XYZ file of C-alpha atoms in Angstrom:
611
model
C -26.714 -16.514 9.250
C -27.934 -18.455 6.376
C -25.120 -20.665 6.115
C -25.187 -21.685 9.711
C -29.163 -22.000 9.477
C -28.730 -24.425 6.854
C -26.147 -26.396 8.817
C -28.660 -26.512 11.949
C -31.279 -27.855 10.166
C -28.924 -30.349 8.139
C -29.403 -29.138 4.903
C -25.353 -28.645 4.442
C -22.094 -30.495 5.513
C -20.929 -29.824 8.921
C -17.548 -27.989 9.067
C -17.368 -24.181 9.123
C -14.522 -21.750 8.897
C -15.011 -18.312 9.945
C -12.062 -15.811 9.615
C -11.122 -12.131 9.645
C -8.815 -9.501 11.075
C -9.154 -8.438 14.687
C -12.280 -6.565 15.294
C -14.369 -7.744 12.479
C -16.746 -9.303 14.674
C -15.765 -13.042 14.717
C -16.671 -13.654 18.473
C -19.813 -11.469 18.191
C -20.822 -13.707 15.379
C -20.281 -16.777 17.379
C -22.335 -15.416 20.003
C -25.231 -14.972 17.550
C -24.871 -18.354 16.631
C -25.150 -19.700 19.951
C -28.279 -17.680 20.598
C -29.576 -19.113 17.262
C -28.553 -22.638 18.174
C -30.641 -22.282 21.550
C -33.457 -21.231 19.851
C -33.553 -24.249 17.964
C -32.707 -26.517 20.804
C -28.946 -27.335 19.555
C -26.327 -27.559 22.188
C -23.541 -25.273 21.566
C -20.046 -25.828 23.027
C -17.586 -22.906 23.050
C -14.086 -23.160 23.807
C -11.863 -20.006 23.377
C -8.491 -20.907 22.400
C -6.814 -17.753 24.161
C -7.926 -19.100 27.620
C -6.633 -22.672 27.154
C -3.274 -24.318 26.578
C -2.839 -25.427 23.068
C -2.429 -29.102 23.715
C -5.275 -31.779 23.336
C -5.915 -32.734 26.756
C -6.600 -28.744 27.720
C -8.969 -28.524 24.953
C -10.806 -31.788 25.787
C -10.975 -30.948 29.504
C -12.569 -27.268 28.550
C -15.107 -28.765 26.336
C -15.851 -31.713 28.919
C -16.620 -29.037 31.661
C -19.501 -27.772 29.358
C -21.115 -31.099 28.940
C -21.395 -32.040 32.657
C -19.641 -33.948 35.331
C -17.030 -36.127 33.855
C -16.638 -39.897 34.654
C -13.784 -40.789 36.522
C -13.708 -44.218 34.817
C -13.179 -43.063 31.314
C -10.626 -40.496 29.330
C -12.029 -37.074 28.575
C -12.277 -38.087 24.900
C -14.168 -41.210 25.555
C -16.292 -39.142 27.957
C -17.159 -36.795 25.182
C -18.021 -39.065 22.668
C -20.342 -40.893 25.036
C -22.023 -37.672 25.508
C -22.546 -37.031 21.801
C -23.545 -40.412 20.992
C -26.193 -40.021 23.374
C -27.478 -36.781 21.985
C -27.306 -38.392 18.409
C -29.383 -41.303 19.408
C -32.245 -38.575 20.396
C -31.940 -37.313 16.890
C -30.285 -33.809 18.639
C -27.515 -32.079 16.439
C -25.116 -30.097 18.322
C -22.101 -27.641 17.666
C -18.645 -27.453 18.803
C -17.055 -23.948 18.129
C -13.560 -22.943 18.767
C -13.060 -19.034 19.239
C -9.237 -17.595 18.346
C -8.318 -20.896 16.509
C -4.914 -19.149 15.720
C -3.866 -20.025 19.205
C -4.634 -23.901 18.168
C -3.169 -23.909 14.840
C -0.264 -26.327 16.016
C -2.915 -28.849 17.014
C -4.190 -28.849 13.200
C -3.220 -32.536 12.524
C -4.771 -33.728 15.581
C -8.027 -32.090 14.897
C -7.900 -33.611 11.434
C -6.388 -37.175 11.963
C -7.563 -37.711 15.543
C -10.371 -35.763 16.974
C -12.907 -34.845 14.296
C -12.917 -38.678 12.679
C -13.939 -39.782 16.332
C -17.056 -37.667 16.286
C -20.565 -38.619 15.331
C -21.729 -37.420 11.912
C -24.275 -35.261 13.109
C -21.857 -32.693 14.674
C -21.392 -29.102 13.480
C -17.821 -28.183 13.969
C -16.943 -24.178 13.796
C -13.218 -22.849 13.397
C -13.208 -19.348 14.211
C -9.967 -17.423 13.970
C -7.796 -14.634 12.389
C -6.662 -17.021 9.584
C -8.684 -19.267 7.024
C -7.860 -23.098 7.569
C -4.238 -23.885 5.861
C -3.834 -25.772 2.862
C -3.460 -29.106 4.585
C -7.187 -28.899 5.184
C -7.894 -28.584 1.531
C -6.113 -31.572 0.683
C -7.720 -33.715 3.249
C -10.755 -35.866 3.279
C -12.539 -32.937 5.226
C -12.150 -30.449 2.414
C -15.623 -31.504 0.762
C -17.437 -30.760 3.946
C -15.823 -27.160 4.954
C -17.662 -24.030 4.080
C -15.843 -20.639 4.762
C -16.867 -17.229 5.775
C -14.549 -14.304 5.553
C -15.434 -11.346 7.742
C -14.421 -7.842 6.154
C -13.998 -4.361 7.394
C -17.363 -2.321 6.678
C -17.759 -0.482 3.257
C -18.751 3.288 3.654
C -22.177 2.819 2.539
C -22.532 -0.132 5.004
C -20.913 2.259 7.703
C -23.323 5.057 6.821
C -26.229 3.377 6.988
C -25.996 1.792 10.141
C -23.936 4.675 12.124
C -25.369 7.904 13.337
C -23.402 10.381 14.773
C -24.065 14.066 15.712
C -22.212 15.906 12.585
C -21.381 14.619 9.262
C -17.675 15.727 9.892
C -17.528 13.283 12.814
C -18.883 10.666 10.902
C -16.226 11.151 8.383
C -13.512 11.377 10.786
C -14.944 8.070 12.464
C -14.702 6.435 8.877
C -11.460 7.816 7.781
C -10.119 6.781 11.493
C -11.227 3.219 11.577
C -10.862 2.096 7.693
C -14.422 0.508 8.219
C -13.044 -1.732 10.935
C -16.084 -2.578 13.436
C -14.111 -2.809 16.586
C -12.461 0.728 15.638
C -15.661 2.091 14.738
C -17.387 0.691 18.044
C -14.528 2.045 20.113
C -14.535 5.612 18.302
C -18.301 6.057 18.702
C -18.279 4.901 22.356
C -15.546 7.210 23.066
C -17.112 10.179 21.368
C -20.413 9.773 23.211
C -18.902 9.537 26.139
C -16.640 12.558 25.850
C -18.992 14.446 23.640
C -16.379 15.131 20.832
C -14.075 12.978 18.756
C -10.335 14.886 19.236
C -6.896 13.431 18.491
C -6.581 12.026 21.862
C -9.463 9.620 21.378
C -8.213 8.629 18.115
C -5.080 8.094 19.436
C -6.284 5.821 22.473
C -8.318 3.858 19.946
C -5.098 3.253 17.833
C -3.259 1.821 21.121
C -6.337 -0.282 21.756
C -6.032 -1.543 18.108
C -2.183 -2.336 18.318
C -2.646 -3.944 21.645
C -5.513 -6.322 20.567
C -3.851 -7.102 17.068
C -0.628 -7.771 19.141
C -1.907 -10.504 21.052
C -1.159 -13.159 18.606
C 2.157 -12.340 18.816
C 3.728 -14.429 21.572
C 7.365 -13.944 21.068
C 8.744 -10.246 21.875
C 11.630 -10.949 19.794
C 9.357 -10.245 17.037
C 8.067 -6.892 17.735
C 11.038 -4.712 16.304
C 10.346 -6.431 12.949
C 6.665 -5.706 12.949
C 7.375 -1.923 13.920
C 10.170 -2.299 10.842
C 7.708 -3.569 8.679
C 5.444 -0.257 9.117
C 8.028 2.088 7.248
C 6.797 1.995 3.633
C 4.216 0.186 1.627
C 5.747 -3.444 0.956
C 7.707 -5.760 3.480
C 11.032 -6.952 2.262
C 13.482 -8.904 4.302
C 16.248 -6.811 3.448
C 14.745 -3.576 3.841
C 13.772 -4.626 7.428
C 17.387 -5.913 8.034
C 18.574 -2.174 6.740
C 16.190 -0.419 8.884
C 17.417 -2.400 12.135
C 20.802 -2.943 11.048
C 20.971 -6.608 12.142
C 20.023 -9.827 10.262
C 16.518 -11.472 10.112
C 16.618 -15.329 9.702
C 14.568 -16.767 6.881
C 12.455 -18.641 9.740
C 11.783 -15.150 11.653
C 10.769 -13.582 8.349
C 8.336 -16.479 7.717
C 6.727 -16.071 11.129
C 6.328 -12.215 10.538
C 4.294 -12.559 7.342
C 2.199 -15.587 8.922
C 0.747 -13.157 11.114
C -2.824 -12.318 10.164
C -2.351 -8.449 9.821
C -0.010 -9.023 6.930
C -1.395 -9.565 3.647
C 0.227 -10.969 0.739
C 0.211 -8.867 -2.687
C 1.512 -9.468 -6.093
C 4.940 -7.968 -5.271
C 5.210 -9.106 -1.915
C 3.764 -8.315 1.438
C 2.201 -5.438 3.389
C 0.550 -4.666 6.841
C -3.222 -4.459 6.992
C -4.009 -0.600 6.600
C -5.838 0.027 9.760
C -3.075 -1.747 11.565
C -0.277 -0.264 9.841
C -1.692 3.182 10.557
C -2.080 2.617 14.011
C 1.072 1.027 14.651
C 2.828 4.007 13.201
C 0.880 6.541 15.189
C 1.392 4.378 18.332
C 5.291 4.177 17.584
C 5.286 8.177 17.068
C 3.749 8.816 20.187
C 5.632 6.193 22.270
C 9.216 6.278 20.680
C 9.544 9.848 18.433
C 13.119 9.614 18.315
C 13.524 6.119 17.533
C 10.648 6.325 15.195
C 12.530 9.229 13.275
C 15.709 7.225 13.173
C 14.052 4.232 11.547
C 12.108 6.521 9.142
C 15.417 7.789 7.938
C 16.899 4.571 7.405
C 13.928 3.368 5.412
C 14.311 6.219 3.062
C 18.038 6.014 2.737
C 17.364 2.246 2.035
C 15.139 3.310 -0.629
C 17.440 5.823 -2.131
C 20.447 3.559 -2.099
C 18.411 0.827 -3.535
C 17.471 2.853 -6.265
C 21.240 3.825 -7.221
C 22.306 0.261 -7.333
C 24.079 -0.069 -10.771
C 22.453 -3.372 -11.771
C 18.896 -2.268 -10.735
C 15.923 -1.194 -13.007
C 14.056 1.436 -11.216
C 10.346 0.521 -10.916
C 6.939 2.140 -10.148
C 6.910 0.419 -6.810
C 10.232 1.529 -5.810
C 9.516 5.216 -6.456
C 6.229 4.579 -4.585
C 8.100 3.446 -1.766
C 10.086 6.738 -1.470
C 7.319 9.136 -2.065
C 5.106 7.011 0.704
C 7.805 7.580 2.933
C 8.020 11.220 2.181
C 4.079 11.795 2.529
C 4.188 13.038 5.796
C 6.674 15.702 5.155
C 5.116 16.346 1.998
C 1.764 17.204 3.540
C 3.573 19.137 6.332
C 5.115 21.134 3.880
C 1.872 21.880 1.686
C -0.689 24.315 1.982
C -3.212 21.602 2.407
C -2.214 19.891 5.419
C -5.957 19.684 6.769
C -6.329 16.495 4.651
C -4.540 13.188 4.544
C -3.540 12.308 1.238
C -3.742 8.709 2.348
C -7.136 8.889 2.337
C -6.905 8.575 -1.793
C -6.122 6.012 -4.285
C -5.274 6.174 -7.965
C -5.827 3.196 -10.703
C -6.279 3.232 -14.263
C -10.107 3.447 -15.478
C -12.083 0.547 -16.896
C -14.944 0.330 -19.367
C -17.712 0.577 -16.474
C -16.230 3.895 -15.436
C -17.403 6.069 -18.651
C -19.961 7.534 -16.544
C -17.208 8.927 -14.110
C -15.152 10.318 -16.962
C -17.845 12.161 -18.817
C -18.326 14.891 -16.350
C -14.712 15.610 -16.201
C -14.771 15.934 -20.050
C -17.775 18.141 -19.894
C -15.841 20.445 -17.703
C -12.787 20.545 -19.899
C -15.170 21.283 -23.012
C -16.910 24.159 -21.197
C -13.605 25.678 -19.531
C -11.560 25.788 -22.859
C -14.697 26.370 -25.359
C -12.866 29.005 -27.468
C -10.023 26.377 -28.237
C -10.203 24.750 -31.375
C -10.130 20.516 -30.658
C -7.738 21.260 -27.386
C -10.184 19.651 -25.140
C -10.538 15.969 -24.617
C -13.508 14.056 -26.022
C -14.471 10.157 -25.504
C -12.917 9.324 -28.985
C -9.496 10.936 -27.847
C -9.555 8.863 -24.851
C -10.584 5.780 -26.548
C -7.648 6.281 -28.835
C -5.302 6.908 -26.039
C -6.464 3.925 -24.184
C -8.249 3.726 -20.970
C -5.350 2.323 -19.197
C -3.633 5.635 -19.513
C -6.744 7.139 -18.000
C -6.027 7.438 -14.114
C -9.113 8.135 -11.629
C -8.284 9.118 -8.057
C -10.951 7.931 -5.812
C -11.393 8.791 -2.023
C -12.055 6.132 0.684
C -15.502 5.452 0.048
C -14.550 5.058 -3.817
C -15.942 7.858 -5.096
C -14.095 9.342 -8.283
C -12.628 12.810 -7.177
C -9.966 13.436 -10.035
C -8.808 12.317 -13.205
C -5.471 12.371 -15.138
C -4.710 11.381 -18.701
C -0.981 10.355 -19.707
C 0.153 9.612 -23.216
C 3.444 7.805 -23.559
C 5.939 9.148 -25.370
C 7.407 6.379 -28.095
C 7.632 5.649 -31.821
C 3.774 5.183 -32.058
C 2.434 8.171 -30.560
C 5.370 10.678 -32.000
C 3.267 11.755 -34.890
C 0.190 12.265 -32.739
C 1.890 14.575 -30.163
C 3.659 16.593 -33.012
C 0.255 17.173 -34.670
C -2.443 17.282 -31.654
C -3.059 20.623 -30.060
C -1.481 21.252 -26.531
C 1.507 18.864 -27.375
C 2.275 20.008 -30.796
C 4.181 23.144 -29.295
C 6.660 21.030 -27.584
C 7.299 18.105 -29.754
C 7.349 19.933 -33.214
C 10.263 21.675 -31.712
C 12.251 18.672 -30.639
C 15.868 18.418 -31.346
C 16.838 16.053 -33.936
C 18.768 14.084 -31.477
C 15.789 13.857 -29.266
C 13.285 13.128 -32.095
C 15.694 10.351 -33.292
C 15.860 8.644 -29.561
C 11.843 8.842 -29.293
C 11.514 7.297 -33.093
C 13.588 4.260 -31.859
C 11.573 3.819 -28.500
C 9.147 0.945 -28.598
C 8.094 1.344 -25.045
C 7.578 4.983 -23.359
C 10.745 6.931 -22.801
C 8.730 9.459 -21.216
C 4.948 10.760 -20.926
C 2.818 13.574 -21.322
C 0.314 14.284 -18.673
C -2.119 15.461 -21.105
C -5.018 16.064 -18.587
C -5.202 16.722 -14.747
C -8.349 17.916 -13.042
C -10.761 17.424 -9.959
C -14.288 17.338 -9.582
C -14.354 20.075 -6.826
C -12.196 22.963 -7.910
C -12.573 24.286 -4.342
C -10.522 21.401 -2.904
C -7.222 21.941 -4.241
C -6.040 19.649 -1.595
C -7.348 16.955 -3.929
C -5.604 18.165 -6.764
C -2.401 17.690 -4.447
C -3.345 14.235 -3.887
C -4.145 13.658 -7.604
C -0.457 14.936 -8.688
C 1.153 13.071 -5.758
C -0.413 9.929 -6.793
C 0.184 10.018 -10.242
C 3.996 11.074 -10.403
C 5.246 7.493 -9.002
C 3.471 6.115 -11.808
C 5.165 8.314 -14.501
C 8.499 8.967 -12.819
C 10.753 6.925 -15.380
C 14.373 7.275 -16.827
C 12.913 9.737 -19.492
C 11.012 13.205 -19.688
C 7.897 14.170 -18.240
C 5.942 16.797 -20.352
C 2.904 18.863 -19.071
C 1.175 22.046 -20.406
C -1.678 24.231 -18.654
C -3.166 27.630 -18.887
C -4.366 27.382 -15.096
C -1.968 29.220 -12.970
C -2.680 27.141 -9.779
C -1.632 23.951 -11.710
C 1.206 25.688 -13.239
C 2.571 26.554 -9.567
C 1.726 23.046 -8.482
C 4.048 21.485 -11.124
C 6.868 24.051 -10.436
C 6.373 22.939 -6.561
C 7.376 19.312 -8.022
C 10.323 20.832 -9.859
C 9.042 21.077 -13.429
C 11.113 23.280 -15.294
C 9.063 25.661 -17.849
C 10.090 25.696 -21.643
C 9.123 29.083 -22.856
C 9.554 28.377 -26.698
C 6.644 25.829 -26.145
C 4.069 27.971 -24.920
C 1.144 28.096 -26.875
C -2.566 29.530 -27.434
C -4.149 26.185 -28.171
C -6.967 26.738 -25.313
C -8.044 29.930 -26.800
C -6.642 33.045 -28.102
C -6.567 34.864 -25.066
C -5.101 32.193 -22.959
C -1.227 31.959 -22.922
C -0.645 28.169 -21.977
C 2.857 27.200 -20.455
C 4.565 24.072 -21.040
C 6.655 22.336 -18.452
C 9.289 19.642 -18.572
C 11.075 17.634 -16.138
C 13.728 15.860 -17.758
C 14.998 12.289 -16.075
C 17.246 10.963 -18.646
C 20.842 9.681 -18.191
C 20.112 8.556 -14.579
C 18.729 11.818 -13.439
C 15.835 10.350 -11.500
C 17.863 9.818 -8.231
C 19.185 12.984 -8.246
C 15.698 14.420 -8.996
C 14.524 12.290 -5.936
C 17.182 13.904 -3.636
C 16.519 17.388 -4.812
C 12.589 17.025 -4.331
C 13.204 15.515 -0.705
C 15.504 18.788 0.203
C 12.794 20.805 -1.293
C 10.359 19.909 1.499
C 12.817 19.778 4.060
C 14.451 16.214 4.168
C 18.185 16.007 3.597
C 19.788 12.841 2.399
C 23.272 13.253 3.479
C 24.614 9.416 3.242
C 24.186 8.459 -0.389
C 27.506 7.289 -1.775
C 28.371 10.284 -3.698
C 27.265 13.106 -0.974
C 30.520 12.103 0.691
C 32.628 14.037 -1.912
C 32.784 17.522 -3.146
C 31.546 16.810 -6.706
C 29.564 18.902 -9.089
C 26.320 17.654 -10.353
C 27.913 16.842 -13.498
C 30.945 15.030 -11.704
C 28.416 13.086 -10.110
C 26.844 11.826 -13.007
C 30.074 10.888 -14.629
C 31.068 8.893 -11.347
C 28.038 7.185 -11.008
C 28.544 5.651 -14.731
C 32.176 4.926 -14.006
C 31.193 2.603 -11.267
C 28.485 1.121 -13.212
C 31.540 -0.168 -15.453
C 30.497 1.982 -18.363
C 33.217 3.438 -21.006
C 34.233 6.759 -21.539
C 32.327 6.545 -25.065
C 29.397 5.267 -23.464
C 29.301 8.031 -20.838
C 29.819 10.439 -23.323
C 26.748 9.034 -25.667
C 24.425 8.833 -22.485
C 25.392 12.718 -21.123
C 25.320 13.958 -24.651
C 29.212 15.164 -24.207
C 32.426 14.426 -25.871
C 34.895 11.820 -24.822
C 37.643 14.623 -24.159
C 34.989 16.549 -21.900
C 34.171 13.234 -20.007
C 37.885 12.953 -19.584
C 38.211 16.382 -18.122
C 35.505 15.309 -15.584
C 37.452 12.272 -14.555
C 40.694 14.020 -14.100
C 39.108 16.459 -11.736
C 37.417 13.738 -9.931
C 40.409 11.959 -9.395
C 42.316 14.976 -8.218
C 39.891 15.572 -5.804
C 40.044 12.230 -4.270
C 44.110 11.781 -4.884
C 43.423 8.939 -7.004
C 44.730 7.615 -10.048
C 42.399 5.239 -12.011
C 38.700 4.086 -12.228
C 39.208 0.973 -10.249
C 40.408 3.226 -6.980
C 37.411 5.391 -7.875
C 35.021 2.512 -7.694
C 36.566 1.263 -4.644
C 36.288 4.570 -2.780
C 32.742 5.220 -3.761
C 31.485 1.831 -3.056
C 33.073 1.792 0.526
C 36.305 0.164 0.096
C 39.877 1.121 1.140
C 42.702 2.200 -1.331
C 46.172 1.126 -0.212
């Protein structure tokens, strides 16, 4: 209100841009401004763009109707100008506000070049909509006079301070379901007070209202399938939408899609606003469950096929997309489906997080007090580097878990070979593996050195910790983890880690036998691991290129490298085989497909035909 107050008393320039997602209280703020202006004796003219046509004459007519009877002898624009000049002569400020300005955006040029220049200097003009004023305003003569206010979702602290509900559990559910959006919060509170409870039926009704409200800015029904397809996965990519819908999306249509206010731009692309994303998905599951499942499977297959392309280097975002799509099935198949793992996020620690890190280190030291230097210390973390310390936070931003990763590369090998916990594995590396690591300037794998949560009774948070950690460390290399805690061991086994018996140790104490686990993803095994992991939670991926053939796992590895154009010698080196063995595998592959050479193999696997 301070910004608007300064405008009213003439202390500041006269154009105010207010923007925010649907439900953040833009229209409510305009009503407060209107009351504030009335208290000051300032006329406040408000036009809602939703209810007038997007053309100058309709806008002027709607504005003029609030100023009194128009004169038949002059044009609407001239009548408005005369009315305002009359107010200005009396020394009266006045306000013109446009609500839902996104419906008027095609009038931008008219407002900048025709309407605003015709108004007196004493005017206060408010543009209120879902989007900020575009770049043309920034390069215009009006830019120095524009002040901007962005309305955002409430933080948990703001929500907790202003909302009172019957139980703490109900409060948390409202916060989680609303993502802090004021419109969703008010709807959930109203519904729960009316019904005396907040059940899934009322939450679903709220989501339907959110989807209906946010989609009001979509005037072309042709865009709806594209918006629905954008809800599968984290990032929005044109080719992914095309793969999900099995049709072409024009560049113009994609640009229209990413222009909506519920689409946010990120460093790696675009994504849907979290609340709209979740609400749209829940609404789609309820209305069209079969259609939803079909699109979900296509999205999953797109990610899987994308990662298998021979010219593509798998990145964290790609794996994260795959795990995101599997998330629902992972939660359903886990013993902790009472919590939604999407409530949590993970990011690297920073210097200001030391106070959050210390409780974990004290807990580690207390638990393993008999081990000699096996627990983590502040000095050890500083040596490893804070970027390798990952903190798990809940929706309120509170740290709930911590993981520490050590990269496996030439600069860390001696540390890994001599330090407790890791030495049992790395001291016994084969000469071939040690040579490979010594050559690695960049990580060729990771050690999960530490994994823990604040509350040991909330094992679902440990599940969320590992779920969020894995996409960060799954690479074309190895993952190593060692723990004496039985529950942690079972969790690693659940994520398909293999125990290495010869690397077990007693570094945490003479009476504590710790197991060491490895996940070997070298030699293009990552896609195969993701397939196996998906199958373990009940998702079968039947349509990858190699699944059509009766190949053994080793034959799949050989065939994959063949279609990447690699020679027998290269394949032998990557798979740690002899060239003779590679040739034997190829002979069996050719026999199964009744073909004669590598060219025919590539054509068949990639979908071509052999004459």
